[in-house]
CSV table of C-alpha atoms and ligand atoms in Angstrom, one decimal:
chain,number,residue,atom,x,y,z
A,858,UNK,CA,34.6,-3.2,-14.0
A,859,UNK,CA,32.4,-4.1,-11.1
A,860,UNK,CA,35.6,-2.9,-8.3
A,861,UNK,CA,35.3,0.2,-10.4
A,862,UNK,CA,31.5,0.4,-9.4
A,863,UNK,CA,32.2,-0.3,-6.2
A,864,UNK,CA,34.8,2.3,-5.5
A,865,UNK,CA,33.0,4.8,-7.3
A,866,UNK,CA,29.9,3.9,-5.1
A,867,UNK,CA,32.4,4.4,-2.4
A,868,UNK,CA,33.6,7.6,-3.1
A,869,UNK,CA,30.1,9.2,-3.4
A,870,UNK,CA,28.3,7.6,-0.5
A,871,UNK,CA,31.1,9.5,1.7
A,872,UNK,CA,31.0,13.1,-0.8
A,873,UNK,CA,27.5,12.8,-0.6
A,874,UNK,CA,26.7,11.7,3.3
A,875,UNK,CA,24.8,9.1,2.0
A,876,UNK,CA,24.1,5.4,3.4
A,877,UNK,CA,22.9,2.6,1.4
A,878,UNK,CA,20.4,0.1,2.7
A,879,UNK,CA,19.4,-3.6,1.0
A,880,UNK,CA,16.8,-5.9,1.5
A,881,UNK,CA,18.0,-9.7,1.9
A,882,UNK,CA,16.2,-10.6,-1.4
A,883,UNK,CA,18.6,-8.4,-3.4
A,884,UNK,CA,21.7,-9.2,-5.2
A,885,UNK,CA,24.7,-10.7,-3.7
A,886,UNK,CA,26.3,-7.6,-5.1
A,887,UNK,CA,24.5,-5.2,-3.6
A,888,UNK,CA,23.6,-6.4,-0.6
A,889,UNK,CA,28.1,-6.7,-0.2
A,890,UNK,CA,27.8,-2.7,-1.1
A,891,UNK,CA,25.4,-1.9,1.7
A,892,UNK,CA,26.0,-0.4,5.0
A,893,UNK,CA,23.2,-2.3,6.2
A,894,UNK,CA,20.9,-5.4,5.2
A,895,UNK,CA,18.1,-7.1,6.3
A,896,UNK,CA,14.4,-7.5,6.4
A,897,UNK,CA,11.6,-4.7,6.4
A,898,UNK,CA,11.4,-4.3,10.1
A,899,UNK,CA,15.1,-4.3,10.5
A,900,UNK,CA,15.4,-1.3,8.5
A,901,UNK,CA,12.0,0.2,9.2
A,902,UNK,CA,13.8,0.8,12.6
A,903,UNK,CA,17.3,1.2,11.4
A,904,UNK,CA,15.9,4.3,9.0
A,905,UNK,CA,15.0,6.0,12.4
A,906,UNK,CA,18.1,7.2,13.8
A,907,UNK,CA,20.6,7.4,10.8
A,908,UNK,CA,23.1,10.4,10.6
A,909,UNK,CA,23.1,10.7,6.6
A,910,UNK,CA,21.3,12.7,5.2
A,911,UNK,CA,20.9,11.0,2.1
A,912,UNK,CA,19.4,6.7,2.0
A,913,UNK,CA,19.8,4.8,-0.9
A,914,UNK,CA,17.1,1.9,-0.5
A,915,UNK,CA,17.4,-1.1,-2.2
A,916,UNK,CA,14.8,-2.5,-2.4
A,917,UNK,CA,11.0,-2.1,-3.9
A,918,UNK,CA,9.2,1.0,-3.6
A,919,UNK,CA,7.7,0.4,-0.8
A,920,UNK,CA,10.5,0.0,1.1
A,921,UNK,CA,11.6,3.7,-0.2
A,922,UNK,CA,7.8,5.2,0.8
A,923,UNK,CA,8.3,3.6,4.4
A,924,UNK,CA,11.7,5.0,5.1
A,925,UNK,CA,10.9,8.5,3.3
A,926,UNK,CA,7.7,8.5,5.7
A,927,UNK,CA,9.9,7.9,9.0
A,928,UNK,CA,12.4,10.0,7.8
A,929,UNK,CA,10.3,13.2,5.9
A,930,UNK,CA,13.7,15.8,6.3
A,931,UNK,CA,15.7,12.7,4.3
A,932,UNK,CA,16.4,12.7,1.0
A,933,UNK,CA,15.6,8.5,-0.1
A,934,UNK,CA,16.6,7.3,-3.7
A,935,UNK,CA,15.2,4.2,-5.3
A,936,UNK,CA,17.5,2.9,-7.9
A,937,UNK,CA,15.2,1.7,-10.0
A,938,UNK,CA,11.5,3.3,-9.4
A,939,UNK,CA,9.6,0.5,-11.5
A,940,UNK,CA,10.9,-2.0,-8.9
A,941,UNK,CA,7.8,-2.8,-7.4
A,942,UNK,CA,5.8,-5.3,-5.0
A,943,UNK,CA,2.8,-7.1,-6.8
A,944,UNK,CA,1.6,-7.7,-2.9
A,945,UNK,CA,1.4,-4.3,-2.1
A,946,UNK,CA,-1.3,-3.4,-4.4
A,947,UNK,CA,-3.7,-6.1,-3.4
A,948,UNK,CA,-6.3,-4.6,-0.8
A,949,UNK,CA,-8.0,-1.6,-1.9
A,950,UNK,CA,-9.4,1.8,0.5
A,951,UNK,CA,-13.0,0.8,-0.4
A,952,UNK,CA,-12.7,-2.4,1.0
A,953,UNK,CA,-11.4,-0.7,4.1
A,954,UNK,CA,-14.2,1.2,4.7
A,955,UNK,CA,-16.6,-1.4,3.9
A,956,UNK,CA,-14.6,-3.5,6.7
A,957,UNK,CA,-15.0,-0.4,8.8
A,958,UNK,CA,-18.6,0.1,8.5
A,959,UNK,CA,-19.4,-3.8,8.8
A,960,UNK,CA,-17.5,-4.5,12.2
A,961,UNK,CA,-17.2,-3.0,15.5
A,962,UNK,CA,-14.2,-2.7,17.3
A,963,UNK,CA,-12.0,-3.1,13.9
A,964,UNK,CA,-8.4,-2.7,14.0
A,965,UNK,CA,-7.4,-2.5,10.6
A,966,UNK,CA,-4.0,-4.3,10.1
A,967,UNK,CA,-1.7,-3.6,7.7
A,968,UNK,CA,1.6,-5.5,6.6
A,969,UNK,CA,4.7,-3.7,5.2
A,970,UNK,CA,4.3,-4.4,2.2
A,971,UNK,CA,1.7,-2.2,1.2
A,972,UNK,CA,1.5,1.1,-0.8
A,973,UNK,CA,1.8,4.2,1.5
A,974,UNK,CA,-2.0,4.8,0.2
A,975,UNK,CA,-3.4,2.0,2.2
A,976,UNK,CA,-1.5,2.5,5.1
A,977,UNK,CA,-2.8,5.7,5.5
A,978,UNK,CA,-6.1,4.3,5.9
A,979,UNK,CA,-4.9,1.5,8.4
A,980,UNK,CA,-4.4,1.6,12.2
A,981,UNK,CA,-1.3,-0.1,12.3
A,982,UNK,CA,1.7,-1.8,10.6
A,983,UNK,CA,3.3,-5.1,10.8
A,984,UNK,CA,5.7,-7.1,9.5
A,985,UNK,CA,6.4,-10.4,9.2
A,986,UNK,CA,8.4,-10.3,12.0
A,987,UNK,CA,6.6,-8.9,14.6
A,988,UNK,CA,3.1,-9.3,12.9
A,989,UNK,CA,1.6,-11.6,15.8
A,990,UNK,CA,3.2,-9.5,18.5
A,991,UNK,CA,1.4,-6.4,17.6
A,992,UNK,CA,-1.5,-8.5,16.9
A,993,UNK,CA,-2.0,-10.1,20.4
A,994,UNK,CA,-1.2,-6.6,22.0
A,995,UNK,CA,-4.0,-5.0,20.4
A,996,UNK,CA,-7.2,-4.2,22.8
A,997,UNK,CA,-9.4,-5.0,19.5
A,998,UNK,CA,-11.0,-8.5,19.3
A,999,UNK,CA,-12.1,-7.9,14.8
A,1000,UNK,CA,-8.8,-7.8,12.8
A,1001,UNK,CA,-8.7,-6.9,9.0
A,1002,UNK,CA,-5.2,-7.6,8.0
A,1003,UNK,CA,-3.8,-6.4,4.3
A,1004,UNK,CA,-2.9,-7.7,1.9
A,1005,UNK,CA,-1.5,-10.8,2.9
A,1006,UNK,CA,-3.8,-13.8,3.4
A,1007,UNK,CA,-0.9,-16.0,4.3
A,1008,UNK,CA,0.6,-14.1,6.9
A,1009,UNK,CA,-3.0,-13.5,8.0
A,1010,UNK,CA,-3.8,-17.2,8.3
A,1011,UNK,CA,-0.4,-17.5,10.1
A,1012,UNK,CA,-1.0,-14.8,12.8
A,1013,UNK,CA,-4.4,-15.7,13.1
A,1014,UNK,CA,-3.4,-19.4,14.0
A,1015,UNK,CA,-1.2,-18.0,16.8
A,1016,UNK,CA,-3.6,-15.4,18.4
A,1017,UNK,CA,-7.1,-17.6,18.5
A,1018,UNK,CA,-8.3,-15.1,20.7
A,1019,UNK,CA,-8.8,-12.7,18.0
A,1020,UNK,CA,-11.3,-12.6,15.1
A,1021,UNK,CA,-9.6,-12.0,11.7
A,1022,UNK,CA,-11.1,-11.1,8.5
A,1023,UNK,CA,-9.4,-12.0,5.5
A,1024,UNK,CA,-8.0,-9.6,2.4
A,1025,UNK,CA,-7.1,-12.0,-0.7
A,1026,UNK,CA,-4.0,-10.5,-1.4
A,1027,UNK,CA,-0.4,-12.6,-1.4
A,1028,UNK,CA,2.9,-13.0,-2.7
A,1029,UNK,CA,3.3,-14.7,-6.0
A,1030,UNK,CA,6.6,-15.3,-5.4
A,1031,UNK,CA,6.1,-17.1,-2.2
A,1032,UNK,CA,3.0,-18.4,-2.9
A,1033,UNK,CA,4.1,-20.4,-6.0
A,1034,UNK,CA,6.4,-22.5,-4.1
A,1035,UNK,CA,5.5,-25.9,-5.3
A,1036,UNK,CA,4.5,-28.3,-2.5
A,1037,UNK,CA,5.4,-30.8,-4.9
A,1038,UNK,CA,9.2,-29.6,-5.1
A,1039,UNK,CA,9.0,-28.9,-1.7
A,1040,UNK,CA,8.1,-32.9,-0.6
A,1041,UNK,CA,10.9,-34.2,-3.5
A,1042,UNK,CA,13.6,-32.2,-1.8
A,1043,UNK,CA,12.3,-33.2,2.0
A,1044,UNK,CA,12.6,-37.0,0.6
A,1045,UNK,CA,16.5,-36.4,-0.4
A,1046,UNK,CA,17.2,-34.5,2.5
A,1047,UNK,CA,15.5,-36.2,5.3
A,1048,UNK,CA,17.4,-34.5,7.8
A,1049,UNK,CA,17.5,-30.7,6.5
A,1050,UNK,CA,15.0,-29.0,8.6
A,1051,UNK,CA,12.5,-27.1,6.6
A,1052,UNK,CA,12.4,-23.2,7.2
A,1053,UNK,CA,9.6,-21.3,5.4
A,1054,UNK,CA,8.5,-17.9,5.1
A,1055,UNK,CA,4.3,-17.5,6.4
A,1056,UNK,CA,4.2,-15.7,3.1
A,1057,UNK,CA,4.0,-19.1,1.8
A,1058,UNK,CA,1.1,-20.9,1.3
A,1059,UNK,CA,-0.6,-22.9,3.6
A,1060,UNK,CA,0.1,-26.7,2.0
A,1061,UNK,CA,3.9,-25.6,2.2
A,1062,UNK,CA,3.6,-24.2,6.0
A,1063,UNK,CA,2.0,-27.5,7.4
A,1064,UNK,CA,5.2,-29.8,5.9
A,1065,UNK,CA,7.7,-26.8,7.8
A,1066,UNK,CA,9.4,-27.4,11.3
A,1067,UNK,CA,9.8,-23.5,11.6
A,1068,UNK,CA,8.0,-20.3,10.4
A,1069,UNK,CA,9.1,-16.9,10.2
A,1070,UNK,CA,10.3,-13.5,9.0
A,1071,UNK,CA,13.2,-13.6,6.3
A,1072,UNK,CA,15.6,-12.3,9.8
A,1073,UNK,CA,13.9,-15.3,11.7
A,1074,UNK,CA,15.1,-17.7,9.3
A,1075,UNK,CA,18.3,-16.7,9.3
A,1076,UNK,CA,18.5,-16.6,12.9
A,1077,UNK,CA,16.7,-19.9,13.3
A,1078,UNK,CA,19.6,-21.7,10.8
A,1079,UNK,CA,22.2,-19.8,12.8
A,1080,UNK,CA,21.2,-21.2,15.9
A,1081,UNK,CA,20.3,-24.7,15.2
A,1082,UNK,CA,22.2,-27.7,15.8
A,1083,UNK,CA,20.9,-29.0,12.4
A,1084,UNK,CA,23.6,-29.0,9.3
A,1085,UNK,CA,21.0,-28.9,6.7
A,1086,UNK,CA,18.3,-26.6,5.7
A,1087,UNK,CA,15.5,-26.2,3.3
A,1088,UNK,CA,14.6,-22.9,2.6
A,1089,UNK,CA,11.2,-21.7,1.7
A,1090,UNK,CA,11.7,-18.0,0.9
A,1091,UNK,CA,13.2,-15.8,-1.9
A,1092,UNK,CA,16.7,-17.5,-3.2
A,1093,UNK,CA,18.6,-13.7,-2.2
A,1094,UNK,CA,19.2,-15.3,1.2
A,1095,UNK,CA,21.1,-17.6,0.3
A,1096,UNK,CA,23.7,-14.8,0.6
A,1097,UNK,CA,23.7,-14.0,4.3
A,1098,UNK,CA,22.9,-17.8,5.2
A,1099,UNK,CA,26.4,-18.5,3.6
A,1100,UNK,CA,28.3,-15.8,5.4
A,1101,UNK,CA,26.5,-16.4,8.5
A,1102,UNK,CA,26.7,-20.4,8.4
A,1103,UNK,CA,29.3,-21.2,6.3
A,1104,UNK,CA,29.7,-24.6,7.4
A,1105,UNK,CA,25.5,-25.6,7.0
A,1106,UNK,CA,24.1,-26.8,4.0
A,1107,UNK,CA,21.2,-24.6,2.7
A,1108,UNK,CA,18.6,-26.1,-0.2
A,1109,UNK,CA,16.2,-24.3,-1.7
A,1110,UNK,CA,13.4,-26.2,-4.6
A,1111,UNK,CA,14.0,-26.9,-8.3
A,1112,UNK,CA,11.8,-23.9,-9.3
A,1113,UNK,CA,13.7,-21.2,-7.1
A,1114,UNK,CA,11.3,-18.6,-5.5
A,1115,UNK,CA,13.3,-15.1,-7.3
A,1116,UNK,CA,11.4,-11.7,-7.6
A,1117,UNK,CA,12.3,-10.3,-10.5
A,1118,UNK,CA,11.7,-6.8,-8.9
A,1119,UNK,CA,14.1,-7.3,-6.1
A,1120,UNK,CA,16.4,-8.0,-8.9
A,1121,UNK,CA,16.2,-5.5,-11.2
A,1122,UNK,CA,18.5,-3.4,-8.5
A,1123,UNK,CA,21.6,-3.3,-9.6
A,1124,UNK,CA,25.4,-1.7,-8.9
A,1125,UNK,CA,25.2,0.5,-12.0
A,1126,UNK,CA,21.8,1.8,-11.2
A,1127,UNK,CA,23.0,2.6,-7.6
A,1128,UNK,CA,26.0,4.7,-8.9
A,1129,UNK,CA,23.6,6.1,-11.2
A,1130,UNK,CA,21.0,7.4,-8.8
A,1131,UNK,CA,23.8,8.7,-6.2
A,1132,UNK,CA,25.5,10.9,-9.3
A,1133,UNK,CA,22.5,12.4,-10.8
A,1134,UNK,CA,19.3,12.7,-7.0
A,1135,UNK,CA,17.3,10.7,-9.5
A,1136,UNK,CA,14.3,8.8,-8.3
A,1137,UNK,CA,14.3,10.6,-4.9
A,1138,UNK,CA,11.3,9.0,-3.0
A,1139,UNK,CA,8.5,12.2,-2.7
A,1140,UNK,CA,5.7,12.0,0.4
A,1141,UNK,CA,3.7,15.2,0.8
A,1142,UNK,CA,3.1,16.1,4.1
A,1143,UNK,CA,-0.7,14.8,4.4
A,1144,UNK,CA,0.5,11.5,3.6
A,1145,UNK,CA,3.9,12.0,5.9
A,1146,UNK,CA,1.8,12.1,8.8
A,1147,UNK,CA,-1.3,10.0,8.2
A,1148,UNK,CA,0.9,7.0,6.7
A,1149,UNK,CA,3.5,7.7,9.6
A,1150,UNK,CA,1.0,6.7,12.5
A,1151,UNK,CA,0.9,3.2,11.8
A,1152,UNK,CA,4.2,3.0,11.0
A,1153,UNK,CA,5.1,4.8,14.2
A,1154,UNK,CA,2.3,2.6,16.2
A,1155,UNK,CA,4.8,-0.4,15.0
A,1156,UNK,CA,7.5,1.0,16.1
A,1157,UNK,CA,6.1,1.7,19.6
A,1158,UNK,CA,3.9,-1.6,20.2
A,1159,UNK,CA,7.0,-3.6,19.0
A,1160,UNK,CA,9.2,-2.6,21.4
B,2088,LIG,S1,9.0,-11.3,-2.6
B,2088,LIG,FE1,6.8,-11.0,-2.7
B,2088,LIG,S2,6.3,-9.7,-1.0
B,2088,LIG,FE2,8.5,-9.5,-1.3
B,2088,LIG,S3,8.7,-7.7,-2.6
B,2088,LIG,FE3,8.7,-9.6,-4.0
B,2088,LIG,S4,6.5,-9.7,-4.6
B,2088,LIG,FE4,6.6,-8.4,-2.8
């Protein structure tokens, strides 16, 4: 049933010029179906340049906003619309201006994983991967960075220089990792280095030898001389650490970190949207072009 799926998917991707991208947080079954995987920045930039004319993203909607909002002449299909990032909702336009009329010299900073709404109303978008980067290359001393006050705290530990204010948004999923778990898995594998996500919160950061982006981590496993990992991100990477380090040993804690929208993509839902154009990711073109210049101002200041 499932190689049926998959040649199916096959068969239309090439009829319909269409490319398929997947976050690392997805299914192992879709992310083997994609033409491409990896974090948001990876395909932030990947969407920027691609000959088909049609993207499936897998992923949340975000995800499908960004790429429709780099790419306004593509047509970008969600396979399921409802899959959705709690984090992306947490910071609010009136907030924003509030920040804007309470600092000087504000540069209003504005992770990935936000609604298209609110980066309209920021100056420029990071993500975790280049998030202190574009930070530290910004002629602004007053930061407000949405939503995430993890990352926040993270970049603003690397980049003293600047003065952050906080948003109180995070990651359920990242910030629920249980210290606890966390310390009972370091005790059984005292030689597993500990790789976490700055999603994370800050108790589980502080017991971590390395922090960084999803791609980071993977990198960071890749290249180490270590054979044993603990890692403090969403359990769908499991998938490329296993193809990528087949020999290493990778653990992640007792109460795995999942998000249940990541997972709601599935192979049927893929075939479905690529028969039938439905969920096509929609931008009008105010938002094309005001959401676009921080995405673009990523693009350029992390290069
Ligand atoms: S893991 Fe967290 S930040 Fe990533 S999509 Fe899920 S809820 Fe959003």
């Amino acid at each position: 049933m499932t190689r049926d799926i998959t040649e199916e998917i096959k068969r239309l991707k090439e009829e319909k010029n269409a490319v398929i991208l997947a976050h690392y947080y997805v299914r192992p079954e879709v992310q083997e179906i994609a033409d491409y995987i990896g974090d948001s920045f990876y395909l932030s930039k990947l969407a920027v340049g691609l000959e088909a004319q049609t993207i499936v993203m897998c992923g949340v909607s975000f995800m499908g906003e960004s790429v429709k909002i780099l790419n306004p002449e593509k047509t970008v299909l969600l396979p399921d619309a409802a899959a959705d990032c709690a984090m992306a909702h947490m910071a609010s336009v009136e907030t924003i201006e509030k920040m804007r009329n309470t600092w000087d010299d504000l540069e209003v900073v504005c992770y990935i994983n936000s609604t298209a709404e609110l980066k309209r109303h920021a100056d420029v978008c990071v993500t975790s991967a280049n998030a202190v980067k574009i930070v530290k290359a910004l002629p602004n001393k007053n930061i407000f960075f949405i939503p995430d006050r993890n990352l926040a705290r993270f970049v603003a530990e690397q980049a003293p220089e600047k003065h952050f204010v906080f948003n109180e948004g995070f990651c359920p999923v990242h910030e629920e990792l249980k210290l606890q778990e966390l310390q009972t898995l370091k005790a059984q594998h005292p030689e597993a280095e500990v790789l976490t996500h700055p999603e994370c919160g800050e108790a589980v950061c502080r017991e971590s030898d390395y922090i960084g982006s999803t791609s980071g981590i993977i990198a960071h496993a890749e290249a180490s001389s270590a054979k044993e990992f603990i890692i403090c991100t969403e359990n769908g990477v499991r998938f490329e650490l296993g193809k990528r380090c087949p020999e290493k040993k990778f653990y992640f804690t007792e109460t795995e970190p999942v998000c249940g929208d990541m997972k709601l993509i599935t192979l049927e839902k893929i075939l479905h949207v690529l028969e039938t154009g439905e969920n096509e990711v929609l931008a009008d073109p105010s938002m094309v072009e005001e959401a676009g210049k921080p995405l673009e101002e990523m693009l350029r200041l992390a290069k």
